[in-house]
Amino acid sequence: MLYKFKSKATGDLIMLEPQGKHILKLIGKEPGAKGIILPSEMTAAIEALHAAVAQEELAQQAAKDSAREEAAKEGSTAAVEMGPRTISLKQRVVPFVDMLRRAQAEDKEVVWGV
């Protein structure tokens, strides 16, 4: 399933189901087939997304620091490789936050599944 977020203030934003569900859960919305984010809810949603991004970045930094310490204990001087690169939450939420800000500025809802 795809999530297609729509607003009269912006173009459509399409996300794959896992990422769409994750973002909706982060902002306290039920990740159902249909839904709405009201302009009055958008500030809290944006703040929740920024908090989740900050938390993810702290966790990633802690993992890197731990790997460096472990490598130092083993006497390795090679750079610590953290595995395959993935798309971060920050990269995923930027277009959604932009949509929320623009919709809020024009006092328009963001909907999906309608």
N, CA and C of each residue as an Amber inpcrd file, in Angstrom:
protein
   342
   0.8430000  -1.1810000   0.0000000   0.0000000   0.0000000   0.0000000
   0.8860000   1.2430000   0.0000000   0.3910000   2.2600000  -0.6010000
   1.0580000   3.5560000  -0.5910000   0.2330000   4.5320000   0.2260000
   0.9130000   5.4800000   0.8440000   0.2290000   6.6050000   1.4800000
   0.3920000   7.7870000   0.5500000  -0.7320000   8.3710000   0.1630000
  -0.7170000   9.5610000  -0.6750000  -1.2880000  10.7090000   0.1540000
  -0.4010000  11.5740000   0.6240000  -0.8050000  12.7190000   1.4300000
  -1.1450000  13.8610000   0.4830000  -2.2940000  14.5080000   0.7490000
  -2.7770000  15.5740000  -0.1220000  -3.1220000  16.8030000   0.7090000
  -2.9510000  17.9490000   0.0990000  -3.3710000  19.2090000   0.6960000
  -3.6450000  20.1990000  -0.4320000  -4.5890000  21.0780000  -0.1970000
  -4.8850000  22.1110000  -1.1930000  -3.7800000  23.1610000  -1.2480000
  -2.8770000  23.1230000  -0.2800000  -1.7870000  24.1000000  -0.2200000
  -0.5050000  23.5970000  -0.8810000  -0.4350000  22.3110000  -1.1780000
   0.8040000  21.7290000  -1.7060000   0.4920000  20.6660000  -2.7540000
   1.5560000  20.1760000  -3.3640000   1.4290000  19.0140000  -4.2240000
   1.2830000  17.7610000  -3.3590000   0.9770000  16.6510000  -3.9860000
   0.8280000  15.3890000  -3.2640000   2.1910000  14.8570000  -2.8400000
   2.1890000  14.1030000  -1.7490000   3.3950000  13.4640000  -1.2420000
   3.0840000  11.9820000  -1.0840000   3.8580000  11.1430000  -1.7540000
   3.6120000   9.7030000  -1.7310000   4.7260000   9.0150000  -0.9560000
   4.3070000   8.1120000  -0.0500000   5.2620000   7.3180000   0.7310000
   4.8580000   5.8530000   0.6840000   5.8550000   4.9940000   0.7780000
   5.5800000   3.5740000   0.9230000   4.9410000   3.3310000   2.2840000
   4.2090000   2.2430000   2.4020000   3.4440000   1.9630000   3.6160000
   4.2810000   1.9650000   4.9020000   5.4300000   1.2800000   4.9610000
   6.1680000   1.2680000   6.2370000   6.5910000   2.6610000   6.6990000
   7.0710000   3.4770000   5.7640000   7.5200000   4.8190000   6.1370000
   6.3320000   5.7240000   6.4780000   5.2570000   5.6130000   5.7290000
   4.0590000   6.3920000   6.0220000   3.4850000   6.0610000   7.3880000
   3.3970000   4.7680000   7.7000000   2.8950000   4.3430000   9.0130000
   3.7860000   4.8730000  10.1330000   5.0840000   4.7690000   9.9360000
   6.0280000   5.2150000  10.9600000   5.8610000   6.7030000  11.2500000
   5.7840000   7.5070000  10.2110000   5.6390000   8.9440000  10.3930000
   4.3020000   9.2710000  11.0560000   3.2340000   8.6020000  10.6460000
   1.9320000   8.8630000  11.2720000   1.9440000   8.4900000  12.7510000
   2.5850000   7.3810000  13.0900000   2.6830000   6.9990000  14.5080000
   3.4770000   8.0300000  15.2990000   4.5520000   8.5470000  14.6970000
   5.3740000   9.5500000  15.3820000   4.5850000  10.8130000  15.7130000
   3.6200000  11.1660000  14.8710000   2.8470000  12.3820000  15.1320000
   1.5480000  12.0880000  15.8730000   1.3750000  10.8400000  16.2970000
   0.2130000  10.4900000  17.1090000  -1.0570000  10.2270000  16.3260000
  -0.9200000   9.9140000  15.0610000  -2.0820000   9.6160000  14.2250000
  -2.1810000   8.1190000  13.9830000  -3.4000000   7.6330000  13.8720000
  -3.6400000   6.2360000  13.5560000  -3.3010000   6.0120000  12.0850000
  -2.3900000   5.0890000  11.7910000  -1.9810000   4.8820000  10.3970000
  -2.9920000   4.0400000   9.6170000  -4.2170000   4.5010000   9.5650000
  -5.2610000   3.7890000   8.8430000  -5.2740000   4.1380000   7.3740000
  -6.2820000   3.6150000   6.6910000  -6.4120000   3.8430000   5.2580000
  -6.8000000   5.2800000   4.9420000  -7.4800000   5.9420000   5.8820000
  -7.8920000   7.3320000   5.6930000  -7.5710000   8.1290000   6.9370000
  -7.3100000   9.4130000   6.7400000  -7.0620000  10.2540000   7.9030000
  -6.9000000  11.7090000   7.5180000  -6.7690000  12.5310000   8.5680000
  -6.6530000  13.9700000   8.3680000  -5.7570000  14.5600000   9.4550000
  -4.9800000  15.5470000   9.0730000  -4.2010000  16.3420000  10.0180000
  -4.7230000  17.7690000   9.8770000  -5.2820000  18.2650000  10.9560000
  -5.8460000  19.6110000  10.9510000  -4.7490000  20.6530000  11.1440000
  -4.9500000  21.8590000  10.6360000  -3.9400000  22.9090000  10.8330000
  -3.5830000  23.1240000  12.3060000  -4.5470000  22.9670000  13.1920000
  -4.2870000  23.1500000  14.6230000  -3.3890000  22.0560000  15.2010000
  -3.2430000  20.9390000  14.5070000  -2.4150000  19.8190000  14.9640000
  -1.0070000  19.8520000  14.3700000  -0.7810000  20.7160000  13.4210000
   0.4590000  20.6670000  12.6480000   1.6920000  21.1020000  13.4270000
   1.5740000  22.0870000  14.2940000   2.7390000  22.5140000  15.0790000
   3.2330000  21.3630000  15.9540000   2.3070000  20.6860000  16.6260000
   2.6850000  19.5490000  17.4750000   3.2760000  18.4190000  16.6370000
   2.7290000  18.2040000  15.4440000   3.2400000  17.1530000  14.5660000
   4.6690000  17.4600000  14.1340000   4.9210000  18.7050000  13.7610000
   6.2670000  19.1130000  13.3430000   7.2520000  18.9580000  14.5000000
   6.8550000  19.3670000  15.6870000   7.7220000  19.2320000  16.8670000
   8.0080000  17.7700000  17.1710000   7.0010000  16.9130000  17.0470000
   7.1970000  15.4780000  17.3000000   8.1770000  14.8790000  16.3020000
   8.0810000  15.2920000  15.0550000   9.0080000  14.7800000  14.0390000
  10.4290000  15.2590000  14.2880000  10.5850000  16.5260000  14.6700000
  11.9280000  17.0370000  14.9830000  12.5140000  16.3110000  16.1890000
  11.6980000  16.0190000  17.1860000  12.1680000  15.2940000  18.3700000
  12.6000000  13.8710000  18.0030000  11.8430000  13.2170000  17.1410000
  12.1930000  11.8570000  16.7130000  13.4950000  11.8540000  15.9170000
  13.6840000  12.8550000  15.0760000  14.9290000  12.9690000  14.3040000
  16.1120000  13.1630000  15.2430000  15.9580000  14.0530000  16.2240000
  17.0340000  14.3050000  17.1860000  17.3780000  13.0370000  17.9580000
  16.3590000  12.2930000  18.3510000  16.5760000  11.0430000  19.0890000
  17.3210000  10.0250000  18.2200000  16.9410000   9.9100000  16.9500000
  17.6160000   8.9800000  16.0470000  19.0760000   9.3870000  15.8550000
  19.3250000  10.6810000  15.6890000  20.7010000  11.1430000  15.4940000
  21.5620000  10.8780000  16.7220000  21.0020000  11.0510000  17.9190000
  21.7400000  10.7330000  19.1460000  22.0640000   9.2450000  19.2240000
  21.1040000   8.4130000  18.8670000  21.3210000   6.9640000  18.9020000
  22.3940000   6.5480000  17.8960000  22.3690000   7.1450000  16.7070000
  23.3780000   6.8270000  15.7030000  24.7650000   7.2710000  16.1570000
  24.8490000   8.4390000  16.7700000  26.1340000   8.9230000  17.2530000
  26.6590000   8.0350000  18.3740000  25.7680000   7.5990000  19.2630000
  26.1730000   6.7100000  20.3530000  26.6890000   5.3790000  19.7980000
  26.0430000   4.8710000  18.7520000  26.4890000   3.6180000  18.1400000
  27.8620000   3.7870000  17.4900000  28.0760000   4.9200000  16.8300000
  29.3880000   5.1820000  16.2220000  30.4690000   5.3010000  17.2900000
  30.1570000   6.0270000  18.3710000  31.1290000   6.1900000  19.4520000
  31.4730000   4.8430000  20.0810000  30.4700000   4.0210000  20.2770000
  30.6930000   2.6930000  20.8550000  31.5630000   1.8340000  19.9410000
  31.3100000   1.8900000  18.6380000  32.1070000   1.1150000  17.6840000
  33.5480000   1.6060000  17.6580000  33.7340000   2.9180000  17.7560000
  35.0940000   3.4660000  17.7870000  35.8320000   3.0100000  19.0410000
  35.1590000   3.0440000  20.1820000  35.7780000   2.6020000  21.4320000
  36.1530000   1.1270000  21.3580000  35.2650000   0.3300000  20.7800000
  35.5300000  -1.1040000  20.6430000  36.7270000  -1.3280000  19.7270000
  36.7970000  -0.5750000  18.6360000  37.9250000  -0.7030000  17.7100000
  39.2200000  -0.2710000  18.3870000  39.1510000   0.7780000  19.2100000
  40.3390000   1.2550000  19.9200000  40.8240000   0.2030000  20.9240000
  39.9120000  -0.4910000  21.5880000  40.2870000  -1.5430000  22.5390000
  41.0010000  -2.6890000  21.8400000  40.5840000  -2.9620000  20.6070000
  41.1930000  -4.0450000  19.8440000  42.4850000  -3.5980000  19.1580000
  42.7980000  -2.3180000  19.2620000  44.0250000  -1.8030000  18.6820000
  43.9280000  -1.5000000  17.2100000  42.7460000  -1.4690000  16.6800000
  42.5640000  -1.1760000  15.2600000  42.6320000   0.3170000  15.0240000
  43.3140000   0.6950000  13.9570000  43.3690000   2.1110000  13.5960000
  42.5500000   2.3830000  12.3420000  41.9120000   1.3420000  11.8210000
  41.0880000   1.5010000  10.6200000  39.8190000   2.2750000  10.9610000
  39.2900000   2.9290000   9.9760000  38.0450000   3.6750000  10.1660000
  36.9190000   2.6950000  10.4900000  36.0330000   3.1230000  11.3490000
  34.9140000   2.2800000  11.7500000  33.8290000   2.3650000  10.6940000
  33.4670000   1.2250000  10.1530000  32.4060000   1.1520000   9.1520000
  31.1240000   0.7490000   9.8530000  30.0540000   1.5230000   9.6250000
  28.7980000   1.2920000  10.3230000  27.8120000   0.4680000   9.5020000
  28.2440000  -0.2350000   8.5050000  27.3290000  -1.0450000   7.7200000
  26.7660000  -0.2530000   6.5540000  25.7780000  -0.8390000   5.8770000
  25.2320000  -0.1690000   4.7000000  24.5160000   1.1240000   5.0800000
  24.6100000   2.0860000   4.2050000  23.9360000   3.3610000   4.4570000
  22.4500000   3.2100000   4.1790000  21.6730000   3.7990000   5.0260000
  20.2310000   3.7800000   4.8550000  19.7220000   5.2190000   4.8180000
  18.5050000   5.3640000   4.4010000  17.8950000   6.6880000   4.3910000
  17.4690000   7.0030000   5.8220000  17.9420000   8.1200000   6.3260000
  17.6570000   8.4790000   7.7120000  16.2320000   9.0150000   7.8520000
  15.7660000   9.0130000   9.0790000  14.4540000   9.5790000   9.3740000
  14.4240000  11.0550000   8.9750000  15.5280000  11.7370000   9.2140000
  15.5960000  13.1590000   8.8640000  15.3180000  13.3660000   7.3770000
  15.9220000  12.5340000   6.5430000  15.7120000  12.6500000   5.1070000
  14.2630000  12.3370000   4.7230000  13.6510000  11.4110000   5.4450000
  12.2710000  11.0270000   5.1390000  11.2530000  12.0800000   5.5670000
  11.5170000  12.7760000   6.6770000  10.5120000  13.7060000   7.1900000
  10.5950000  15.1010000   6.5870000  11.7100000  15.4510000   5.9590000
  11.8540000  16.8110000   5.4110000  10.6930000  17.1790000   4.4800000
  10.3460000  16.3600000   3.4820000   9.2360000  16.7640000   2.6160000
   7.8890000  16.8030000   3.3440000   7.7230000  15.9250000   4.3310000
   6.4690000  15.9020000   5.0870000   6.3500000  17.1380000   5.9690000
   7.4340000  17.5180000   6.6270000   7.4350000  18.7340000   7.4500000
   7.1740000  19.9520000   6.5770000   7.7770000  19.9850000   5.3990000
   7.5360000  21.0940000   4.4750000   6.0590000  21.1600000   4.1000000
   5.4690000  20.0150000   3.8240000   4.0450000  19.9710000   3.4940000
   3.2030000  20.4970000   4.6500000   3.5200000  20.0590000   5.8730000
   2.7670000  20.5190000   7.0390000   2.8960000  22.0300000   7.2290000
   4.0880000  22.5430000   7.0850000   4.3040000  23.9920000   7.2590000
   3.5270000  24.8050000   6.2260000   3.5960000  24.3760000   4.9930000
   2.8960000  25.1070000   3.9380000   1.3880000  25.0040000   4.1040000
   0.8920000  23.8380000   4.4690000  -0.5420000  23.6710000   4.6890000
  -1.0040000  24.5090000   5.8790000  -0.2150000  24.5250000   6.9350000
  -0.5620000  25.3080000   8.1130000  -0.5860000  26.8020000   7.7860000
   0.3670000  27.2530000   7.0000000   0.4280000  28.6670000   6.6320000
  -0.8200000  29.1040000   5.8610000  -1.4030000  28.1830000   5.1080000
  -2.6090000  28.4980000   4.3420000  -3.8780000  27.9980000   5.0230000
  -3.7490000  27.4720000   6.2540000  -4.8780000  26.9670000   7.0410000
  -5.6520000  25.8740000   6.2900000  -4.8980000  24.9390000   5.7020000
  -5.4730000  23.8280000   4.9560000  -5.1020000  22.5100000   5.6270000
  -5.9840000  21.5320000   5.5200000  -5.7270000  20.2130000   6.0780000
  -4.7850000  19.4120000   5.1890000  -4.1920000  18.3820000   5.7990000
  -3.4790000  17.3590000   5.0490000  -4.2760000  16.0670000   5.2520000
  -4.6130000  15.4190000   4.1740000  -5.4220000  14.1980000   4.2480000
  -4.7090000  13.0670000   3.5220000  -5.1520000  11.8560000   3.7930000
  -4.6770000  10.6990000   3.0370000  -5.8220000   9.7080000   2.9140000
  -5.8040000   8.9690000   1.8210000  -6.7990000   7.9250000   1.5900000
  -8.1440000   8.4190000   1.1000000  -8.2260000   9.6810000   0.7370000
  -9.5140000  10.2080000   0.2300000  -9.3530000  10.7250000  -1.1840000
